Coordinates of C-alpha atoms and ligand atoms in Angstrom, one line a residue:
M622 CA -13.1 7.8 -8.6
V623 CA -16.4 8.1 -6.7
T624 CA -15.3 11.0 -4.5
S625 CA -12.0 12.8 -4.6
F626 CA -9.0 12.2 -1.6
T627 CA -6.9 15.0 -0.8
T628 CA -3.4 14.2 0.8
S629 CA -0.5 16.8 1.9
Y630 CA 0.7 16.4 -1.3
A631 CA -2.2 15.9 -4.1
T632 CA -5.8 15.8 -4.6
F633 CA -7.0 13.0 -6.4
T634 CA -10.5 12.4 -8.5
N635 CA -9.1 9.7 -10.8
K636 CA -6.4 7.1 -11.2
P637 CA -4.6 5.8 -14.2
T638 CA -3.2 2.3 -14.1
V639 CA -1.4 -0.2 -15.6
I640 CA -2.1 -3.8 -16.1
V641 CA 0.6 -6.6 -16.9
K642 CA -0.9 -9.7 -18.7
I643 CA 1.9 -12.6 -19.6
E644 CA 1.4 -15.6 -21.0
T645 CA 3.9 -18.2 -20.2
Y646 CA 5.3 -21.1 -22.4
D647 CA 3.0 -23.3 -20.6
G648 CA -0.7 -21.7 -21.8
I649 CA -0.4 -19.7 -18.3
T650 CA -2.0 -16.1 -18.0
G651 CA -0.8 -14.1 -15.3
Y652 CA -2.3 -10.5 -14.6
G653 CA -0.8 -7.4 -12.6
E654 CA -1.4 -4.2 -11.7
A655 CA 1.9 -1.2 -11.2
A656 CA -0.1 0.9 -9.6
A657 CA 1.7 3.9 -9.0
L658 CA 0.5 7.8 -8.7
P659 CA 0.0 9.2 -12.1
F660 CA 2.1 11.9 -10.6
P661 CA 6.1 12.0 -8.7
F662 CA 4.6 13.6 -5.8
Y663 CA 4.5 10.4 -3.2
T664 CA 7.7 8.2 -4.7
P665 CA 9.5 9.3 -8.3
D666 CA 7.3 7.2 -9.8
T667 CA 4.1 7.4 -12.4
T668 CA 1.8 5.5 -14.4
D669 CA 3.9 6.6 -17.6
I670 CA 7.3 5.6 -16.3
C671 CA 6.5 2.3 -15.4
M672 CA 4.4 2.5 -18.5
L673 CA 8.3 3.3 -20.3
A674 CA 10.1 1.6 -17.6
L675 CA 8.0 -2.1 -18.4
R676 CA 8.4 -1.5 -22.3
D677 CA 12.1 -1.0 -22.4
Y678 CA 13.5 -2.4 -19.6
I679 CA 11.5 -5.0 -17.4
A680 CA 10.4 -6.7 -20.2
P681 CA 13.7 -7.0 -22.5
L682 CA 14.8 -8.5 -19.7
V683 CA 12.5 -11.2 -19.0
L684 CA 10.7 -12.6 -21.9
H685 CA 11.2 -16.1 -23.4
K686 CA 13.5 -16.9 -20.5
D687 CA 12.7 -20.0 -18.9
F688 CA 12.6 -18.8 -14.5
P689 CA 12.2 -21.5 -12.3
N690 CA 11.1 -19.3 -9.9
A691 CA 10.3 -15.4 -8.6
Q692 CA 13.3 -15.2 -6.8
S693 CA 15.6 -16.3 -10.2
L694 CA 13.1 -13.6 -11.5
M695 CA 13.9 -10.5 -10.0
D696 CA 17.7 -11.4 -9.3
S697 CA 18.0 -10.9 -13.1
L698 CA 15.8 -7.1 -12.7
K699 CA 18.4 -6.4 -9.9
V700 CA 20.8 -4.5 -12.5
I701 CA 17.7 -1.9 -13.0
K702 CA 17.0 0.8 -10.1
K703 CA 14.5 0.8 -7.9
H704 CA 11.1 1.5 -10.4
T705 CA 9.8 -0.8 -7.8
F706 CA 5.6 -0.4 -9.0
A707 CA 6.6 -1.4 -12.9
K708 CA 8.8 -4.5 -11.0
T709 CA 5.8 -4.9 -9.3
G710 CA 3.3 -5.0 -12.2
L711 CA 5.5 -8.2 -13.8
E712 CA 5.5 -9.7 -10.8
T713 CA 2.5 -9.8 -9.4
A714 CA 1.1 -11.6 -12.7
V715 CA 4.3 -14.2 -12.2
W716 CA 2.8 -15.1 -8.8
M717 CA -0.6 -15.2 -10.3
A718 CA 0.9 -17.8 -12.9
L719 CA 2.3 -19.5 -10.6
S720 CA -0.3 -20.0 -8.5
I721 CA -2.2 -21.4 -11.2
Q722 CA 0.5 -23.3 -12.0
Q723 CA 0.9 -24.8 -8.9
N724 CA -2.9 -24.9 -8.2
T725 CA -2.3 -23.1 -4.6
P726 CA -4.1 -20.6 -3.4
L727 CA -1.4 -17.3 -3.1
K728 CA -1.9 -17.6 0.5
A729 CA 0.1 -20.9 0.8
L730 CA 2.3 -20.0 -1.9
L731 CA 3.6 -17.2 0.5
G732 CA 3.1 -18.5 3.4
G733 CA 0.5 -16.8 4.8
T734 CA -1.2 -17.7 8.2
Q735 CA -4.2 -15.9 8.8
H736 CA -7.6 -16.5 7.1
K737 CA -8.7 -13.0 7.7
I738 CA -7.6 -9.2 7.3
A739 CA -8.1 -6.3 9.8
V740 CA -8.7 -3.4 8.4
G741 CA -8.4 0.0 8.5
A742 CA -10.0 3.4 6.5
P743 CA -8.4 6.5 5.3
V744 CA -9.3 9.6 5.8
G745 CA -8.2 12.1 3.7
I746 CA -8.4 16.2 3.7
K747 CA -11.7 17.5 4.2
K748 CA -12.6 21.4 3.7
T749 CA -13.9 21.3 7.6
I750 CA -13.3 19.1 10.6
E751 CA -17.4 18.9 10.0
E752 CA -17.1 17.0 7.4
T753 CA -14.3 14.5 8.7
L754 CA -15.7 13.5 11.9
H755 CA -19.0 12.6 9.9
E756 CA -16.7 10.8 7.2
V757 CA -14.8 9.3 10.5
A758 CA -18.4 8.4 12.1
V759 CA -20.0 6.6 8.8
R760 CA -16.3 4.1 8.5
L761 CA -16.9 3.3 11.8
E762 CA -20.4 2.4 11.3
E763 CA -19.0 0.0 7.9
G764 CA -17.1 -1.6 10.8
F765 CA -13.9 -0.6 10.1
Q766 CA -10.9 -1.2 13.3
R767 CA -9.0 1.9 12.8
I768 CA -9.2 5.4 11.3
K769 CA -6.3 6.9 9.9
I770 CA -6.7 10.6 8.7
K771 CA -4.5 13.1 6.3
I772 CA -2.3 15.7 7.9
K773 CA 0.0 18.6 6.7
P774 CA 0.8 21.3 8.1
G775 CA -2.5 23.0 9.5
W776 CA -4.6 20.4 9.7
D777 CA -2.8 18.7 12.0
I778 CA -3.6 18.7 15.6
T779 CA -7.0 20.6 15.5
V780 CA -8.7 17.7 13.1
V781 CA -6.6 14.9 15.5
E782 CA -8.6 16.8 18.8
A783 CA -12.0 16.9 17.2
I784 CA -11.6 13.3 16.8
R785 CA -10.7 12.2 19.9
R786 CA -13.1 14.6 21.7
R787 CA -16.5 13.2 19.9
F788 CA -14.3 9.5 19.4
D789 CA -12.3 9.0 22.7
A790 CA -12.1 4.8 22.4
V791 CA -11.5 5.0 18.3
S792 CA -7.9 3.4 17.2
L793 CA -6.4 6.4 15.3
M794 CA -3.9 7.5 13.2
V795 CA -2.3 10.3 11.2
D796 CA -0.2 10.1 7.8
A797 CA 1.7 13.3 6.8
N798 CA 3.3 11.9 3.5
S799 CA 6.6 13.4 4.4
A800 CA 4.8 17.4 4.5
Y801 CA 7.3 18.2 8.3
T802 CA 10.6 18.6 9.0
L803 CA 12.8 18.6 12.2
E804 CA 11.7 21.9 13.0
D805 CA 8.6 20.6 13.5
V806 CA 9.1 18.7 16.3
K807 CA 7.0 20.4 18.9
L808 CA 3.8 19.5 17.6
F809 CA 5.1 16.0 17.2
K810 CA 5.2 16.5 21.2
A811 CA 2.2 17.6 21.0
L812 CA 0.5 14.4 19.0
D813 CA 2.1 12.9 22.0
Q814 CA -1.1 13.6 23.6
Y815 CA -3.5 11.7 21.7
N816 CA -3.2 8.1 22.1
L817 CA -2.2 7.7 18.4
T818 CA -1.2 4.2 17.3
M819 CA 0.8 5.6 14.8
I820 CA 2.4 8.4 12.7
E821 CA 3.0 7.4 9.7
Q822 CA 5.5 8.8 7.7
P823 CA 5.7 12.4 9.0
L824 CA 9.5 13.8 7.5
A825 CA 10.8 13.0 4.0
D826 CA 10.6 10.2 2.0
D827 CA 14.5 9.7 2.0
D828 CA 15.6 10.2 5.3
I829 CA 15.9 7.5 7.5
V830 CA 18.4 9.7 10.1
D831 CA 15.9 12.6 10.9
H832 CA 13.1 10.1 11.6
S833 CA 15.7 8.3 13.9
V834 CA 16.1 11.9 15.7
L835 CA 12.6 12.6 15.8
Q836 CA 11.7 8.8 17.3
K837 CA 13.9 9.6 20.1
E838 CA 12.0 12.5 20.9
I839 CA 8.4 11.4 21.0
T840 CA 6.6 8.4 22.7
T841 CA 3.8 7.8 19.7
P842 CA 5.5 5.3 17.3
I843 CA 6.9 6.4 14.2
C844 CA 5.8 4.0 11.2
L845 CA 7.0 4.3 7.4
D846 CA 5.8 4.0 4.0
E847 CA 7.6 5.8 1.4
S848 CA 11.1 5.8 3.1
I849 CA 10.9 1.7 2.5
L850 CA 11.0 0.4 -0.6
S851 CA 13.2 -2.4 0.0
V852 CA 14.8 -4.8 3.1
D853 CA 18.1 -3.1 2.6
D854 CA 15.7 0.5 3.3
A855 CA 14.1 -1.3 6.5
R856 CA 17.3 -3.0 7.5
R857 CA 18.6 0.3 7.9
A858 CA 15.6 1.7 9.4
I859 CA 15.6 -0.4 12.4
Y860 CA 19.3 -0.3 13.0
L861 CA 18.8 3.2 13.6
H862 CA 15.5 2.6 15.2
A863 CA 13.6 4.7 12.9
C864 CA 10.4 3.5 13.4
K865 CA 8.5 0.9 15.2
I866 CA 6.1 -0.1 12.8
I867 CA 6.5 -0.2 9.3
N868 CA 3.7 0.2 6.4
I869 CA 4.4 -2.3 3.4
K870 CA 3.1 -2.2 0.0
P871 CA 3.6 -4.1 -2.3
G872 CA 3.8 -1.8 -4.9
R873 CA 6.3 0.4 -3.4
V874 CA 8.6 -2.6 -2.6
G875 CA 9.1 -4.2 -5.6
G876 CA 6.4 -7.0 -4.9
L877 CA 5.4 -9.9 -3.3
L878 CA 8.7 -11.6 -2.2
E879 CA 10.3 -8.4 -1.0
S880 CA 7.3 -7.8 1.0
K881 CA 7.8 -11.1 2.7
K882 CA 11.4 -9.8 3.2
I883 CA 10.7 -7.2 4.5
H884 CA 8.0 -9.1 6.7
D885 CA 10.5 -11.4 7.5
V886 CA 13.1 -8.8 8.6
C887 CA 10.7 -6.7 10.8
Q888 CA 8.8 -10.1 12.6
K889 CA 12.4 -11.1 13.4
H890 CA 12.9 -7.6 15.4
A891 CA 10.0 -7.1 16.9
I892 CA 8.9 -4.8 14.6
G893 CA 5.1 -4.8 13.6
V894 CA 4.1 -4.2 10.3
W895 CA 0.8 -3.7 8.4
C896 CA -0.8 -3.8 4.5
G897 CA -0.7 -0.5 2.7
G898 CA -2.3 0.5 -0.1
M899 CA -2.3 2.9 -3.0
Y900 CA -5.9 3.0 -4.7
E901 CA -5.0 -0.4 -6.5
T902 CA -8.1 -1.6 -8.7
G903 CA -9.2 -5.5 -7.7
I904 CA -6.3 -6.5 -9.1
G905 CA -3.6 -5.0 -7.4
R906 CA -5.7 -5.0 -4.0
A907 CA -5.9 -9.1 -4.0
F908 CA -2.1 -9.4 -3.7
N909 CA -1.9 -7.2 -1.4
I910 CA -5.0 -9.1 0.9
A911 CA -2.6 -12.6 0.0
A912 CA 0.7 -10.2 1.2
A913 CA -1.2 -10.0 4.5
S914 CA -2.1 -12.8 5.6
L915 CA 1.9 -13.4 6.6
P916 CA 1.6 -13.6 10.7
N917 CA 3.4 -10.0 11.4
Y918 CA 0.6 -8.7 9.7
I919 CA -0.3 -7.7 13.0
Y920 CA -1.8 -4.0 12.3
P921 CA -4.9 -2.8 10.5
A922 CA -4.1 -2.5 6.8
D923 CA -5.7 0.0 3.9
M924 CA -7.6 -2.0 2.3
S925 CA -11.4 -0.9 1.6
P926 CA -13.0 -2.6 -0.6
T927 CA -12.6 -0.4 -3.9
N928 CA -16.0 0.5 -4.3
L929 CA -15.7 3.4 -1.6
F930 CA -13.2 5.0 -4.3
Y931 CA -13.9 3.5 -7.8
A932 CA -17.3 3.7 -9.1
D933 CA -16.3 0.0 -10.7
D934 CA -13.3 -2.7 -11.3
L935 CA -11.5 -4.6 -13.2
V936 CA -12.6 -8.3 -11.0
K937 CA -16.0 -9.6 -10.6
D938 CA -17.6 -9.7 -7.0
S939 CA -14.3 -8.4 -5.9
F940 CA -13.9 -8.1 -1.6
T941 CA -16.2 -6.9 1.0
V942 CA -15.6 -6.0 4.4
D943 CA -17.6 -7.2 7.2
H944 CA -19.4 -5.2 9.9
Y945 CA -16.4 -6.9 12.6
G946 CA -13.9 -5.3 9.9
Y947 CA -12.0 -8.3 8.0
V948 CA -12.2 -8.8 4.8
K949 CA -11.9 -12.8 3.8
V950 CA -8.2 -14.2 2.0
P951 CA -8.7 -16.2 -1.0
E952 CA -8.2 -19.9 -0.8
K953 CA -8.2 -20.9 -4.1
P954 CA -5.8 -20.5 -7.0
G955 CA -4.8 -18.1 -9.0
L956 CA -5.9 -14.5 -7.9
G957 CA -8.7 -15.5 -5.9
F958 CA -11.0 -13.4 -8.1
D959 CA -12.4 -14.0 -11.4
I960 CA -10.6 -11.4 -14.0
D961 CA -12.9 -8.9 -15.9
E962 CA -11.6 -9.6 -18.9
K963 CA -14.6 -7.0 -20.7
K964 CA -14.2 -4.0 -18.2
I965 CA -9.7 -3.8 -19.3
E966 CA -10.8 -3.6 -22.1
R967 CA -13.5 -0.5 -22.0
Y968 CA -11.1 1.3 -19.7
T969 CA -7.7 0.5 -21.8
V970 CA -6.3 4.3 -23.1
E971 CA -3.0 2.7 -23.9
K972 CA -1.7 -0.5 -24.7
V973 CA 1.1 -1.8 -25.5
S974 CA 2.2 -6.4 -26.4
I975 CA 5.8 -6.7 -26.0
G976 CA 6.6 -10.5 -27.5
Ligands
LIG165 O1 0.0 7.1 2.2 O2 -0.8 5.7 2.0 C1 -0.3 6.9 1.6 C2 -3.0 5.9 -1.4 C3 -2.3 6.6 -2.5 C4 -0.8 7.0 -2.2 C5 -0.2 6.8 -0.6 C6 -1.1 6.9 0.5 C7 -2.6 6.2 0.4 C8 -3.3 5.8 1.1 C9 -3.7 4.6 1.0 O3 -3.7 6.1 2.4 C10 -5.6 4.3 0.3 C11 -5.6 2.9 -0.1 O4 -5.2 2.3 -0.9 O5 -7.1 2.6 0.6
LIG166 MG1 1.1 6.7 3.4

């Protein structure tokens, strides 16, 4: 990574990932990405666990089998509980192959309607407020449409206050990555006065009930991230009024099909969504962009171009953000970007072939 990124749970300076390559009987190659973090501090998944789950459980269930569509493939993986990141690695590779096979862009296969995606920038926890204000200014200058600040106890209201004082009209939100409990209701009530577009994942990753209690106490919309691993999680959260917005990350929910289901249930209940990221390489990012082209993605995505956080990428000519803060959705079949096989080769530290 070109700069380190600090959240409430860890600082990262390096991010391994899992790239899945599939070959179909009709000779099509698809690439996907399982973009879990290297440690189980965000969700239980990790890079190593994805490798193991793919090798020992996921691949053996699908190898040499014929699936009429992505849903039937995912149905065959239902016996495996969770392991959503690992499943996404395979599922996205299958979508790339499907897109080539049907000569139809991913966006069209998914039913996307937006030609460009609005994007915002995440700003990690810094040593000083000055550093934070500086990065916010740089990102706004680059065109990003909203700023998301990572918060944790001791690094919350003072940072928000400082940003609001300097940039009073900017679209601003915070992401706590589960760093608080219901004991902190007072703090969240105090945050209500800063006109934040949302508070992302303030409480525990497995606690939709507490989020529903908190949402009743505050006016700022709660957005769930870690709590939502499936469409059933989304349905329950909506039923309990645990949030007013959902962050959909294809990687976290098991792929593009599940993302679409979450999108649809949210749309039905007037819950707006946006596309989060896991610092994917250009490969994983391409699938996020396609997913985010669906109509109910109404808030800016965490989809900063990979050169803002990686020194190199696994695709040639990855996407850019224009000065109005938009990323174009690719219109060509397949990933939409050209895979750089040489780069994949160069950065590979472990390789498993199954077949
Ligand atoms: O909580 O949204 C999060 C990155 C890694 C793990 C968790 C999160 C993030 C981000 C988004 O904030 C980063 C990105 O991909 O642009
Ligand atoms: Mg988050």
